[in-house]
Coordinates of C-alpha atoms in Angstrom, one line a residue:
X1 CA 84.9 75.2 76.8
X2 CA 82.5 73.4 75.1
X3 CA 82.1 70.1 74.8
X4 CA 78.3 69.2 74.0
X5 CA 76.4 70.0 70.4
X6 CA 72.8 69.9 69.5
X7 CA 71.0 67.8 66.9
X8 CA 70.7 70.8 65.5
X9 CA 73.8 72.4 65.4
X10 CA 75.5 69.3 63.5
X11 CA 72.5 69.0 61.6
X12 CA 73.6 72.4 60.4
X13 CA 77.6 71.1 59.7
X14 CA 76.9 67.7 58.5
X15 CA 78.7 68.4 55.2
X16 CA 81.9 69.4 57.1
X17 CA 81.6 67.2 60.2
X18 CA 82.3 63.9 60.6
X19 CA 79.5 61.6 62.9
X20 CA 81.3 59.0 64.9
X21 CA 79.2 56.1 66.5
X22 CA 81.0 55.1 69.8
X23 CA 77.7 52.9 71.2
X24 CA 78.8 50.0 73.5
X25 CA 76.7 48.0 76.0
X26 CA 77.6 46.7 79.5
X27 CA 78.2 43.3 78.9
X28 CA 74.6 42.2 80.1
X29 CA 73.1 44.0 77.9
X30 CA 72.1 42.1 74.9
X31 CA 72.8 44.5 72.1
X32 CA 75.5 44.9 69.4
X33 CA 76.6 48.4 68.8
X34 CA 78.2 47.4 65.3
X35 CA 75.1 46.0 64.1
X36 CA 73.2 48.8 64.9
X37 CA 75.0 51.3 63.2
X38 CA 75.3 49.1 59.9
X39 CA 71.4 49.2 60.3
X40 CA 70.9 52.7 61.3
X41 CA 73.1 56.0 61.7
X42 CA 73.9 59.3 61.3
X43 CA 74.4 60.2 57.4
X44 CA 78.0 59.8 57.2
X45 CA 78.9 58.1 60.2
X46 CA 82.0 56.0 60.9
X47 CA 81.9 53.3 63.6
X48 CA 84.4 53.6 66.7
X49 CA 84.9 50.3 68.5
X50 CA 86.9 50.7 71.5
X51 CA 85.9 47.9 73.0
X52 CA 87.0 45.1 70.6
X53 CA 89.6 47.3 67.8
X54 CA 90.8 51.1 69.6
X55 CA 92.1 49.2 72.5
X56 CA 95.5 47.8 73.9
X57 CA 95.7 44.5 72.7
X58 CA 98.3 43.5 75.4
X59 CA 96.2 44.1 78.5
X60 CA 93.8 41.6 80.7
X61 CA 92.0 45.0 81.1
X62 CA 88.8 45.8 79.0
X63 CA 89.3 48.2 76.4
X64 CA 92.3 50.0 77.6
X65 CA 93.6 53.5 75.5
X66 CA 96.2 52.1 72.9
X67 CA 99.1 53.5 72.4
X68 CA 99.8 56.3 70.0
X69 CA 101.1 54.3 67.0
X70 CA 97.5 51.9 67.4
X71 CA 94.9 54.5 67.9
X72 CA 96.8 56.5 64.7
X73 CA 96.4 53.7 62.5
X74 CA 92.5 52.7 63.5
X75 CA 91.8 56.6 63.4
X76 CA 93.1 56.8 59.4
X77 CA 91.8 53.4 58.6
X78 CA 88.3 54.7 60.0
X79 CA 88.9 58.2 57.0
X80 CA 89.7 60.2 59.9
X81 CA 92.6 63.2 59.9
X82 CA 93.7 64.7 62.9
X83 CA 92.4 68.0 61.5
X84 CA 88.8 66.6 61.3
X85 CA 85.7 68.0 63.4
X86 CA 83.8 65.1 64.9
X87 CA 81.2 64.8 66.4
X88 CA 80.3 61.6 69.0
X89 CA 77.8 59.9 69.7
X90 CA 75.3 56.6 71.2
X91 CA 72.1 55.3 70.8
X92 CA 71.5 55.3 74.5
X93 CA 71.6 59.4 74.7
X94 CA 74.9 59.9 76.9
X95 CA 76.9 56.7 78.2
X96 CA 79.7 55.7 75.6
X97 CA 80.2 58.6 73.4
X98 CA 82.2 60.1 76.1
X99 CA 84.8 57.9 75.7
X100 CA 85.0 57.9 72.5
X101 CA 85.4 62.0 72.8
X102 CA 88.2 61.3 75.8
X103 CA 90.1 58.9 73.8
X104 CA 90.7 61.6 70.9
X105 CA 91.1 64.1 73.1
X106 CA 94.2 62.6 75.0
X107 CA 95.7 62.1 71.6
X108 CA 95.2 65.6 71.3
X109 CA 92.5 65.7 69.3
X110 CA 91.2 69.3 68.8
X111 CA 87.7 69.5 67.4
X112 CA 86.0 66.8 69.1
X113 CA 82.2 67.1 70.3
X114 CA 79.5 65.0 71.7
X115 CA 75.9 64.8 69.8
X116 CA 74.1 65.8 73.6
X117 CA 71.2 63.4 74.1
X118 CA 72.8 61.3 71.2
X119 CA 70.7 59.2 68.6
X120 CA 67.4 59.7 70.1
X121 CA 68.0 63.3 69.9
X122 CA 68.9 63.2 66.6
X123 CA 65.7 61.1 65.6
X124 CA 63.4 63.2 67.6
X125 CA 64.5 65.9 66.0
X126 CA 63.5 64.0 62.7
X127 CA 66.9 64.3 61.2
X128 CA 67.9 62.2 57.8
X129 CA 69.0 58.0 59.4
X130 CA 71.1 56.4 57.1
X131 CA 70.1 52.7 56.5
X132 CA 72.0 51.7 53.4
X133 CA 75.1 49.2 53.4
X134 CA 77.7 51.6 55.1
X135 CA 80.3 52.5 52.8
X136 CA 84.2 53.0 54.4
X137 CA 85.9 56.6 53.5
X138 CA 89.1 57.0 52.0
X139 CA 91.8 56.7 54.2
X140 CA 93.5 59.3 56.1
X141 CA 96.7 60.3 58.0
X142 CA 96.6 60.6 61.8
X143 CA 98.8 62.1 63.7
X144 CA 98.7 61.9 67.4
X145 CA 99.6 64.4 70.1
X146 CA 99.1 62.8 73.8
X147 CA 97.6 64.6 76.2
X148 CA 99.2 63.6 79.5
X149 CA 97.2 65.6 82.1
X150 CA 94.0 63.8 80.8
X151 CA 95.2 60.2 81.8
X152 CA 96.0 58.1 85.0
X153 CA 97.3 55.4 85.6
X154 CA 96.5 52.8 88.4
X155 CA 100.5 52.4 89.6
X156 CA 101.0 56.2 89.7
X157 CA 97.2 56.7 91.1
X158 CA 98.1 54.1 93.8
X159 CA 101.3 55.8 94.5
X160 CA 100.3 59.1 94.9
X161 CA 96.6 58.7 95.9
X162 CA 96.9 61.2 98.7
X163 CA 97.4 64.0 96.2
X164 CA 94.4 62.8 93.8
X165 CA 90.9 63.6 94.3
X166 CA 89.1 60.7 93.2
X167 CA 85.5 60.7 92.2
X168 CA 83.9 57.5 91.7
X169 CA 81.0 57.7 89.4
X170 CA 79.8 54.1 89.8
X171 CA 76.1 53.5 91.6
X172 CA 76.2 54.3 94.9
X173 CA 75.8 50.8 96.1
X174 CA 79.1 49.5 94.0
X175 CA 80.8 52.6 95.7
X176 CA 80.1 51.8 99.4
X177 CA 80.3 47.9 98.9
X178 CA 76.7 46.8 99.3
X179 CA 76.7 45.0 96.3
X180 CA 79.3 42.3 94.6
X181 CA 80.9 43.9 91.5
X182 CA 79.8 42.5 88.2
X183 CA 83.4 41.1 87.0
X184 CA 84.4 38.1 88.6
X185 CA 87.5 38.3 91.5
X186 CA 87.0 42.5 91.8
X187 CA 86.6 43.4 95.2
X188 CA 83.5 45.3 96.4
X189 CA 84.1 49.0 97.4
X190 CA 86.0 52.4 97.0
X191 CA 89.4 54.2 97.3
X192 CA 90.3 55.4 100.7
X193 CA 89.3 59.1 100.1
X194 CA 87.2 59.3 96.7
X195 CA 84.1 60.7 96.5
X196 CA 80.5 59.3 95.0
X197 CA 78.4 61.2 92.3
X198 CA 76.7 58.3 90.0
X199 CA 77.0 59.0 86.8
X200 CA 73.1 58.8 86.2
X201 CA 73.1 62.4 87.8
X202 CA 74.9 63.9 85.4
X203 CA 72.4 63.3 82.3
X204 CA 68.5 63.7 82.3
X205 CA 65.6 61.0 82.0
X206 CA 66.0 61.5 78.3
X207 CA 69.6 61.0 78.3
X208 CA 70.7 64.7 77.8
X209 CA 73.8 66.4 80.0
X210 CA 72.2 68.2 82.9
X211 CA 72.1 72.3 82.6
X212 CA 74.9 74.3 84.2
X213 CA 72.9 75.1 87.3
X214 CA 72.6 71.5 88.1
X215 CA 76.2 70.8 87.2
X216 CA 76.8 73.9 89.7
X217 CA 75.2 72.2 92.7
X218 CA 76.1 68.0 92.1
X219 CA 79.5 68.6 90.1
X220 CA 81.5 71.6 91.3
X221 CA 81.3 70.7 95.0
X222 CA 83.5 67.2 94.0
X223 CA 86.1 69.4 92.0
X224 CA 89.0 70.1 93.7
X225 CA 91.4 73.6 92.8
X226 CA 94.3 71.8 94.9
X227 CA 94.5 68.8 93.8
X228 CA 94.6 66.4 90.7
X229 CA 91.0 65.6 89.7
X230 CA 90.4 62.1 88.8
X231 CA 87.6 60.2 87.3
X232 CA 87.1 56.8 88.3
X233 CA 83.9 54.5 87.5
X234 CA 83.7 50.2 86.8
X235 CA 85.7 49.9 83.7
X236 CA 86.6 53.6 82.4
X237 CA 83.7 54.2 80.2
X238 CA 81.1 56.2 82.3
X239 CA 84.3 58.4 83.9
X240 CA 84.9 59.5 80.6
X241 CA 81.1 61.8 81.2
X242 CA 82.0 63.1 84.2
X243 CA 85.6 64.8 82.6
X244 CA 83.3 65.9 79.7
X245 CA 80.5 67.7 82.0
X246 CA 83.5 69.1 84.0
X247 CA 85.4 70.5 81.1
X248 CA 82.3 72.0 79.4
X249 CA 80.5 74.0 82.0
X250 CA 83.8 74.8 84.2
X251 CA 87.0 73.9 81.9
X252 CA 88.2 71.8 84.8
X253 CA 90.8 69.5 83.3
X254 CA 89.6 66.0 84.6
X255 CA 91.9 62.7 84.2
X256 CA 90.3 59.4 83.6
X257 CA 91.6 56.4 85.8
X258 CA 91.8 54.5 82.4
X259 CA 91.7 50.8 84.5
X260 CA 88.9 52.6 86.5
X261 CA 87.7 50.0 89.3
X262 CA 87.9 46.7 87.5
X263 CA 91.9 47.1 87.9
X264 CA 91.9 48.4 91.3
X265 CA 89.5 46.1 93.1
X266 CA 91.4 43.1 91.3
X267 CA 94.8 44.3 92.5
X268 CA 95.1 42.3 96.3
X269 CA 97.7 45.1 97.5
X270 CA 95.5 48.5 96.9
X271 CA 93.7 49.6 99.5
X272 CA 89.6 49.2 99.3
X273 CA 87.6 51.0 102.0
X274 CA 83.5 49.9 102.4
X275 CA 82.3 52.0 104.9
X276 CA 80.9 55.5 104.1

């Protein structure tokens, strides 16, 4: 099933595609997504801000999936149909574009992709950049149709947590406790039972998704055929590559703990575990 497209391939479609800019930062990072796609882009892109716009605007969380009704309207005020082929991506190769891709695909999204190796690919590929005064598209209808099996939920992860198998993507050292976690009053740890791949193996130095055979021998072993495959990482942004890797190279349906570690190490009554 897949999931990842060259530089070249939406080189190839760029008159039929649309190019959707998902880049966010870590909040220590001192760059501005928004900025950088108003100075540089894809021909044609649109700009997908999940962290301040497509988000619930009820939750303490950071950006949380909105409901139906919300991400519809942001999706046709952004000129985008739900019939639409796009095509995500970042400036940093593979980190936010994948949740940009997960977030259209819950609302059951079809023809969603992910630019592999992202803006840097496109540009060493000496592609056309855009650097003009982005202009917006007409707007469109969206219609959503959510995708259950691609979501969880910290009260029904918590509650059911024996039948998951969690896979923590965060840095080894977050995972096992060594270090303090970044947001203030989250505890240091894991889930009892979850499992540790970082998400830095799942790209390349250059920021490309790593080839099958790699995925084979770091990714498959974590999968589980028994129980429900979850994706967990600091705030439910770098989950969201892990379910993409996992759905293109094996079609393993992966859900993405959408509160992700920054909920469950800031709730006192769920269980955290430190020790390997």
């Amino acid at each position: 099933m897949s999931v990842f497209v060259t530089a070249e391939w939406l080189a190839q479609r760029l008159d039929t595609v649309i190019p959707v800019d998902a880049s966010w930062f870590m909040p220590d990072v001192s760059r501005d997504g928004f900025q950088e796609w108003q100075q540089r882009r894809i021909p044609g892109a649109v700009y997908f801000d999940f962290d301040t716009r497509i988000k619930d605007p009820t939750s303490s969380l950071p950006h949380m999936l909105p409901d139906e009704e919300r991400f519809a309207q942001h999706m046709g005020a952004l000129g985008i149909a739900s019939q639409d082929t796009l095509v995500m991506y970042d400036t940093q190769g593979l980190f936010s574009a994948a949740r940009a891709w997960w977030m259209c695909k819950v609302m059951g999204h079809q023809d969603v992709f992910i630019l592999d190796g992202g803006l840097p690919a496109w540009m060493a590929s000496e592609e056309p950049i855009d650097n003009t005064p982005p202009q917006p598209r007409v707007e469109a209808t969206y219609q959503t149709q959510f995708k259950p099996y691609r979501y969880m939920d910290g009260a029904t992860l918590a509650d059911k947590l024996a039948a998951m198998n969690v896979i923590d993507v965060r840095p080894e050292t977050r995972f096992y406790g060594d270090v303090p976690e970044p947001r203030e009053g989250v505890r240091s740890g894991h889930m009892p039972g979850a499992t540790n791949l970082p998400f830095a193996t799942l790209t390349d130095p250059r920021g490309f998704v790593i080839s099958e055979r790699e995925a084979r021998s770091t990714v498959l072993p974590h999968l589980s055929d028994t129980r429900v495959n979850v994706a967990s990482c600091g705030s439910g942004v770098t989950a969201c590559i892990l379910a993409a890797v996992a759905e293109h190279y094996f079609a393993y349906p992966v859900a993405v703990y959408d509160g992700s570690w920054t909920e469950w190490g800031g709730h006192s009554h769920w269980p955290v575990v430190k020790a390997g």
